Structure formats: structure tokens, C-alpha cells
Amino acid sequence: MTSVFVTGGAGYVGSHTVRALRRRGYDVTVFDNLSSGRRTFVGDARLIVGDLRDRDAVRTALAVRPHAAVLHFASLIQVGESYADPRKYYEHNLATSLNLLGAMLETEARALIFSSTAAVYGVPETIPIGEDHPLRPVNPYGRAKAMVETVLEDYGRAYGLRSMSLRYFNASGADPEGGLGECHDPETHLIPNIFLAALGRRPELEIFGTDFPTPDGTAVRDYIHVSDLAEAHVLSLEHLLAGGAGGAVNLGTHRGYSVREVLARAERIAGRRVPRVERPRRLGDVPVLLASAEKAERLLAWTPRFSDLDAILGTAWAWHSGRG
Ligand code: UDP
């Protein structure tokens, strides 16, 4: 059985991927500090509770058994917080990655799947965004992710560490089979916030920005179902284990929806009106983010199966309303 080591496997995208890996028969060890992840999300995978800032802890955990590959999800994800407290983001997202890579170089593990983000591109110059678009991240969150990508390129050349940096667009939805979903605290993402407002768990949805240069004035994003992301990780892993070349790959759908479009469809799915209030734009939010998904389709033979907006919203609603 092939063994893989998964940091952040108790978190949102990590746990969906762990479930997909277990279904394919991988032996999975999750390394997670449970700061935002949930123990139950790990399912029947092995869990080591530990912190990537502790270099000895990650070294010891990784060396317990030979791992064919590492999937690195563990990360802070709040863009707004990263402006206010960049040190936290460089310490948690950059320094921890160096600890992990250092530990890998002391073992046989030479394949890594890295959770990167569309935020590495900054303000898009062309839409849709291809992987060769310049990387000019505009916030510390995106900058730390771009720095890790650069480190991975250098470690690849020097130490033969092969890696794929998967640049997620807007991860959303929940496993259609239930039991896993999005639960950040505080929650900053659009779709959970719509449903939390629908359920009265927050007073209203705040619509950030109604004066963008888009058809209805609200920002357009490329929403990708978390189960499709999970599948892309398994395919990337198989690609690397088969000796394929690494690199950066966008994970998106090439289709976009505005905040108002998502809200209207979500109200239909929930069968209730969502109280809302219009606010100014959030710092650093760009009008439109749309992925070119052509490389993922070509390289990995990946096709999103659940990323139709109704499927995303239906599974997210089931999760938030307690039926997921
Ligand atoms: N958004 C919003 N209200 C919220 C959360 C998000 O209007 O409570 C908007 C946000 O400004 C952006 C889009 O919804 O235009 C998607 O935001 P999210 O935080 O989900 O993802 P991002 O694209 O920022 O990574």
C-alpha cells in the first residue's frame, strides 16, 4: 500500500482529499495541529496532532514510515488578516513549509503536492488566467504562497524534489456523501456566509463592493467544488508517482458568477430570503477572477464533475443546514 503524509488533513480541502485518497486505497497519515481542523474529518486515516512550526515534531512524524509523497494543505487562509498581521502569515505559511521540505529531504519522500492559490496572480492582466500569467500577489497571504512555489522550483532543481503547486480558485461546496464541509472561524467566504445568514446564524450577508466594472457591479469568481479539488489532488499524486513532471496548475472551471448571482441561486436552493446589506469593497478584492483550466484537463485528464453552481450550493446548503 502506498503511504502518503498529509499536512492539514483535518481542514476543509485537506479532509475531502484524505477521504478521496482512502477510497483509492492509500495509507494516509495526517499531520494537523487541529487549530481549525476537526478530528472527526480525518475519518479512518492515521492522525498525528502536531504543529509544523515545530521542526522536530514534523521530522519525527515524517520518519515514522517511508512516505511516497507529501500533500501540504496546512495553512492560514484569511487574506484580510494577512494584511494586518503579515508576520503570522510568513511564520505559518512560509516558515512551516521550509520545515516540512527540510524534513522531506532527510527522508526518501521526493514528491510534494502544494496547496497554492489564485491569489499568487494578484490583479489579473488577462482573463481567463493561464499558469504563465505573471505572479504579482498583492497581499501577504498570496506572497507567502508564491514564495513557497519559488522555493519548490529551486529545491526541484537542486535536490530532485518534484512538486506540483495547485492554484485553487474559489473552493466551495461539501462532499455529496455528507460528514465533511466548510467551517472556518471566523468565516469570511461568500457561500458559507450566505447560508449562515439564511439560517440566522449571522444577522445578514454583507455584499462587499457593488461598484465593480462587472455587469451587476459585484465581483465575479470561479467557484470550484471541493470534491473536484480532491480528485485533482489524487490525479496530481498519481502523475508525480508515475514520474510525470511537476509545475503549477490552475484548478478552476473557467466559468464565473457574480456575488448577486450566487446569492440569488442560493436563496432559491435554501427556499428563503437572505437578509443582506451593501458594503464598500474589501481591501485587495479584484473585479474578476477566472481560471484557464486547460492545463489541468490536458495534464491530469481532470474534469470537474460537481462544480455546476447548483451542485456547489446544494451540497453546501445540506452541510450548513445540518443535513450534510
Ligand atoms: N464576499 C461578500 N460577502 C462575504 C464574503 C465574500 O460579498 O461575506 C465577496 C468577496 O468580496 C468576493 C467574493 O464574495 O468578491 C468571494 O469572496 P470569498 O471570500 O469567498 O473568496 P475570495 O475570492 O476572496 O478568495
Coordinates of C-alpha atoms and ligand atoms in Angstrom, one line a residue:
M1 CA 0.0 0.0 0.0
T2 CA 1.4 3.4 -0.9
S3 CA 1.8 5.7 2.1
V4 CA 1.3 9.4 1.9
F5 CA 1.7 12.2 4.5
V6 CA -0.9 14.9 4.6
T7 CA -0.5 18.2 6.5
G8 CA -3.7 20.0 7.2
G9 CA -5.7 16.8 6.5
A10 CA -8.3 17.7 9.1
G11 CA -9.1 21.0 7.3
Y12 CA -11.6 21.8 4.5
V13 CA -9.8 20.8 1.3
G14 CA -7.4 18.5 3.1
S15 CA -10.2 16.3 4.6
H16 CA -12.0 15.9 1.3
T17 CA -8.7 14.8 -0.2
V18 CA -8.0 12.4 2.6
R19 CA -11.3 10.8 2.0
A20 CA -10.6 10.5 -1.7
L21 CA -7.2 9.0 -1.0
R22 CA -8.6 6.5 1.4
R23 CA -11.2 5.5 -1.2
R24 CA -8.3 4.8 -3.6
G25 CA -6.6 2.6 -1.1
Y26 CA -3.7 4.9 0.0
D27 CA -2.3 4.6 3.5
V28 CA -2.7 8.1 4.9
T29 CA -1.0 9.8 7.8
V30 CA -2.5 13.2 8.7
F31 CA -0.3 15.8 10.5
D32 CA -2.5 18.6 11.8
N33 CA -2.5 20.9 14.8
L34 CA -6.3 20.9 14.9
S35 CA -6.2 24.7 15.2
S36 CA -9.0 25.0 12.7
G37 CA -9.5 21.4 11.5
R38 CA -11.6 18.7 13.1
R39 CA -10.5 15.4 14.4
T40 CA -13.6 13.7 13.0
F41 CA -12.8 15.0 9.5
V42 CA -9.8 12.6 9.3
G43 CA -12.1 9.6 9.2
D44 CA -10.1 6.3 9.3
A45 CA -6.8 7.9 8.4
R46 CA -4.0 8.0 11.0
L47 CA -3.8 11.3 12.8
I48 CA -0.7 12.8 14.4
V49 CA -1.5 16.0 16.2
G50 CA 1.4 18.3 15.8
D51 CA 2.5 21.7 14.6
L52 CA 4.6 22.4 11.5
R53 CA 6.4 25.3 13.4
D54 CA 7.9 22.5 15.5
R55 CA 10.7 21.2 13.2
D56 CA 11.5 18.2 15.3
A57 CA 7.8 17.2 15.5
V58 CA 7.4 17.2 11.7
R59 CA 10.7 15.4 11.2
T60 CA 9.8 12.7 13.7
A61 CA 6.3 12.3 12.3
L62 CA 7.5 12.0 8.7
A63 CA 10.2 9.5 9.5
V64 CA 7.8 7.0 11.2
R65 CA 7.4 5.1 7.9
P66 CA 8.5 5.6 4.3
H67 CA 6.2 8.0 2.5
A68 CA 6.0 8.0 -1.3
A69 CA 4.7 11.6 -1.3
V70 CA 3.5 14.5 0.8
L71 CA 0.4 16.7 0.3
H72 CA 0.8 20.0 2.0
F73 CA -2.6 21.7 2.9
A74 CA -1.8 23.2 6.3
S75 CA -2.0 27.0 6.1
L76 CA -3.7 30.1 7.3
I77 CA -6.2 31.4 4.7
Q78 CA -7.5 34.8 5.7
V79 CA -6.4 37.4 3.2
G80 CA -7.6 40.4 5.4
E81 CA -5.8 39.1 8.4
S82 CA -2.6 38.7 6.4
Y83 CA -2.6 42.5 5.7
A84 CA -3.0 43.2 9.4
D85 CA -0.5 40.6 10.6
P86 CA 1.9 39.6 7.9
R87 CA 4.4 38.1 10.4
K88 CA 1.8 35.5 11.3
Y89 CA 1.4 34.6 7.6
Y90 CA 5.1 34.3 6.9
E91 CA 5.7 32.3 10.0
H92 CA 2.7 29.9 9.5
N93 CA 2.7 29.6 5.7
L94 CA 6.3 30.1 4.6
A95 CA 8.5 29.0 7.6
T96 CA 6.4 26.0 8.2
S97 CA 6.8 24.9 4.5
L98 CA 10.5 25.2 4.9
N99 CA 10.4 23.0 7.9
L100 CA 8.3 20.4 6.0
L101 CA 10.6 20.5 3.0
G102 CA 13.7 20.2 5.2
A103 CA 12.2 17.1 6.9
M104 CA 11.4 15.6 3.5
L105 CA 15.0 16.0 2.3
E106 CA 16.1 13.9 5.3
T107 CA 13.8 11.0 4.2
E108 CA 13.1 9.3 0.9
A109 CA 10.0 11.4 0.1
R110 CA 10.7 13.4 -3.0
A111 CA 7.2 14.2 -4.3
L112 CA 5.0 17.1 -3.0
I113 CA 1.6 18.4 -3.8
F114 CA 1.3 22.0 -2.6
S115 CA -1.9 23.9 -1.9
S116 CA -1.4 27.2 -3.7
T117 CA -3.9 29.8 -4.7
A118 CA -5.2 32.1 -7.4
A119 CA -4.0 34.9 -5.1
V120 CA -0.5 34.4 -6.4
Y121 CA -1.5 36.2 -9.6
G122 CA -2.6 39.4 -8.0
V123 CA -4.7 41.7 -10.2
P124 CA -5.2 39.8 -13.5
E125 CA -3.9 41.3 -16.7
T126 CA -5.7 38.8 -18.8
I127 CA -8.9 36.8 -18.3
P128 CA -9.0 33.8 -18.2
I129 CA -5.8 33.5 -16.2
G130 CA -3.3 30.9 -17.5
E131 CA -0.4 29.5 -15.5
D132 CA 2.1 31.6 -17.4
H133 CA 0.4 34.8 -16.2
P134 CA 2.9 36.9 -14.1
L135 CA 2.9 36.3 -10.4
R136 CA 2.3 39.6 -8.7
P137 CA 0.5 38.8 -5.5
V138 CA -1.0 41.9 -3.7
N139 CA -1.3 40.6 -0.2
P140 CA 1.0 38.7 2.3
Y141 CA -1.2 35.6 2.0
G142 CA -0.6 35.4 -1.7
R143 CA 3.0 36.5 -1.4
A144 CA 3.8 33.7 1.1
K145 CA 2.2 31.1 -1.2
A146 CA 4.2 32.5 -4.3
M147 CA 7.4 32.3 -2.2
V148 CA 6.8 28.7 -1.4
E149 CA 6.3 28.0 -5.1
T150 CA 9.7 29.6 -5.8
V151 CA 11.4 27.5 -3.1
L152 CA 9.8 24.4 -4.7
E153 CA 11.3 25.2 -8.1
D154 CA 14.8 25.7 -6.5
Y155 CA 14.5 22.5 -4.4
G156 CA 13.4 20.6 -7.5
R157 CA 16.5 21.7 -9.5
A158 CA 18.9 21.2 -6.6
Y159 CA 17.6 18.2 -4.7
G160 CA 15.3 16.4 -7.2
L161 CA 12.2 17.2 -5.1
R162 CA 9.4 17.0 -7.6
S163 CA 6.3 19.1 -6.9
M164 CA 3.0 20.4 -8.2
S165 CA 1.6 23.7 -7.0
L166 CA -2.2 23.6 -7.3
R167 CA -3.6 27.1 -7.6
Y168 CA -7.1 26.9 -6.3
F169 CA -9.7 29.4 -7.4
N170 CA -12.8 29.6 -5.1
A171 CA -13.0 26.3 -3.2
S172 CA -16.7 25.7 -2.3
G173 CA -19.4 23.1 -1.6
A174 CA -19.2 19.9 0.5
D175 CA -18.9 16.2 -0.1
P176 CA -22.2 15.0 -1.5
E177 CA -21.9 11.9 0.7
G178 CA -22.0 14.2 3.8
G179 CA -20.0 14.4 7.0
L180 CA -17.5 17.0 5.7
G181 CA -17.8 20.7 4.9
E182 CA -16.6 24.2 5.4
C183 CA -16.4 25.6 8.9
H184 CA -13.9 28.4 9.3
D185 CA -13.9 30.6 12.4
P186 CA -14.3 33.4 11.7
E187 CA -16.0 32.6 8.3
T188 CA -15.0 35.0 5.6
H189 CA -16.1 33.2 2.4
L190 CA -19.2 34.1 0.4
I191 CA -21.1 30.9 0.2
P192 CA -20.9 29.9 3.8
N193 CA -21.8 33.4 4.8
I194 CA -24.9 33.4 2.6
F195 CA -26.1 30.2 4.3
L196 CA -25.2 31.3 7.8
A197 CA -27.3 34.5 7.2
A198 CA -30.1 32.3 5.7
L199 CA -30.1 30.3 9.0
G200 CA -30.0 33.3 11.2
R201 CA -26.5 32.4 12.5
R202 CA -25.3 35.8 11.4
P203 CA -27.5 38.9 11.1
E204 CA -27.1 39.4 7.3
L205 CA -24.9 38.9 4.3
E206 CA -22.6 41.7 3.7
I207 CA -22.1 42.3 -0.1
F208 CA -18.6 43.7 -0.4
G209 CA -18.5 46.1 -3.4
T210 CA -21.3 47.0 -5.7
D211 CA -19.3 49.3 -8.0
F212 CA -17.0 46.8 -9.7
P213 CA -16.8 47.0 -13.5
T214 CA -19.0 43.9 -13.9
P215 CA -22.5 43.5 -15.4
D216 CA -24.2 43.8 -12.0
G217 CA -21.5 45.7 -10.1
T218 CA -20.5 42.8 -7.8
A219 CA -17.3 40.7 -8.1
V220 CA -17.1 37.6 -10.3
R221 CA -15.4 34.5 -9.1
D222 CA -14.7 31.0 -10.4
Y223 CA -16.2 28.6 -7.9
I224 CA -14.8 25.1 -7.8
H225 CA -16.3 22.2 -5.9
V226 CA -14.1 20.8 -3.1
S227 CA -14.7 17.2 -4.3
D228 CA -13.3 18.2 -7.7
L229 CA -10.3 19.7 -6.0
A230 CA -9.9 16.5 -4.0
E231 CA -9.9 14.5 -7.2
A232 CA -7.4 16.8 -8.8
H233 CA -5.0 16.1 -5.9
V234 CA -5.3 12.4 -6.3
L235 CA -4.6 12.7 -10.1
S236 CA -1.7 15.0 -9.4
L237 CA -0.3 12.5 -7.0
E238 CA -0.6 9.7 -9.5
H239 CA 1.0 11.9 -12.1
L240 CA 4.1 12.6 -9.9
L241 CA 4.3 8.9 -8.7
A242 CA 4.3 7.8 -12.3
G243 CA 7.3 10.1 -12.9
G244 CA 5.5 13.0 -14.5
A245 CA 7.0 16.5 -14.5
G246 CA 5.9 18.9 -11.8
G247 CA 4.8 22.5 -12.1
A248 CA 1.9 24.8 -11.4
V249 CA -1.6 24.0 -12.3
N250 CA -4.8 26.1 -12.0
L251 CA -7.8 24.4 -10.5
G252 CA -10.9 26.3 -11.6
T253 CA -13.8 25.9 -14.1
H254 CA -13.4 28.8 -16.5
R255 CA -16.9 30.0 -15.6
G256 CA -17.7 32.9 -13.3
Y257 CA -20.6 34.1 -11.2
S258 CA -21.1 37.4 -9.5
V259 CA -21.9 37.8 -5.8
R260 CA -25.5 38.7 -6.7
E261 CA -25.9 35.7 -9.0
V262 CA -24.6 33.3 -6.3
L263 CA -26.9 34.9 -3.7
A264 CA -30.0 34.6 -5.9
R265 CA -29.4 31.0 -6.7
A266 CA -28.6 30.2 -3.0
E267 CA -31.9 31.8 -2.0
R268 CA -33.7 29.5 -4.4
I269 CA -31.9 26.4 -3.1
A270 CA -32.5 27.3 0.6
G271 CA -36.1 28.4 -0.2
R272 CA -35.8 31.5 1.9
R273 CA -34.8 35.1 1.6
V274 CA -31.3 36.1 2.9
P275 CA -31.1 39.4 4.6
R276 CA -28.3 41.5 3.0
V277 CA -26.5 44.8 3.3
E278 CA -24.3 46.5 0.8
R279 CA -20.8 47.5 2.0
P280 CA -17.7 49.0 0.3
R281 CA -15.2 46.8 -1.4
R282 CA -12.9 44.7 0.7
L283 CA -9.2 45.6 0.6
G284 CA -7.5 43.9 -2.3
D285 CA -10.6 42.3 -3.9
V286 CA -10.3 42.3 -7.7
P287 CA -13.4 42.6 -10.1
V288 CA -13.0 39.2 -11.9
L289 CA -11.0 36.0 -11.3
L290 CA -11.4 33.3 -13.9
A291 CA -9.2 30.3 -14.4
S292 CA -8.0 28.8 -17.6
A293 CA -8.4 25.1 -16.6
E294 CA -6.9 23.8 -19.9
K295 CA -3.6 22.6 -18.4
A296 CA -5.3 20.6 -15.6
E297 CA -7.6 19.0 -18.2
R298 CA -4.7 18.2 -20.5
L299 CA -2.0 17.1 -18.0
L300 CA -4.2 15.3 -15.5
A301 CA -7.2 14.3 -17.6
W302 CA -9.2 16.1 -14.9
T303 CA -12.8 17.3 -15.5
P304 CA -14.8 18.9 -12.7
R305 CA -17.9 16.8 -12.0
F306 CA -19.6 18.7 -9.2
S307 CA -18.8 22.3 -10.0
D308 CA -22.0 23.3 -11.5
L309 CA -23.2 26.2 -9.3
D310 CA -26.4 24.4 -8.2
A311 CA -24.4 21.3 -7.1
I312 CA -22.0 23.5 -5.2
L313 CA -24.8 25.4 -3.4
G314 CA -26.9 22.2 -2.9
T315 CA -24.1 20.4 -1.1
A316 CA -23.1 23.5 0.9
W317 CA -26.7 24.1 2.0
A318 CA -27.0 20.4 3.1
W319 CA -23.9 20.8 5.2
H320 CA -24.8 24.1 6.8
S321 CA -28.4 23.3 7.4
G322 CA -27.3 20.1 9.2
R323 CA -28.3 17.5 6.6
G324 CA -24.8 17.1 5.3
Ligands
UDP1 N1 -17.9 38.4 -0.4 C1 -19.0 39.1 0.0 N2 -19.5 38.9 1.3 C2 -18.9 38.0 2.1 C3 -17.8 37.2 1.6 C4 -17.3 37.5 0.4 O1 -19.6 39.9 -0.7 O2 -19.4 37.8 3.3 C5 -17.4 38.6 -1.8 C6 -16.0 39.0 -1.9 O3 -15.8 40.3 -1.8 C7 -15.6 38.4 -3.2 C8 -16.5 37.1 -3.4 O4 -17.6 37.4 -2.5 O5 -15.9 39.3 -4.2 C9 -15.8 35.9 -3.0 O6 -15.2 36.0 -1.7 P1 -14.5 34.9 -0.9 O7 -14.0 35.4 0.4 O8 -15.5 33.7 -0.8 O9 -13.3 34.4 -1.8 P2 -12.1 35.2 -2.4 O10 -12.4 35.4 -3.9 O11 -11.9 36.5 -1.7 O12 -10.9 34.2 -2.2

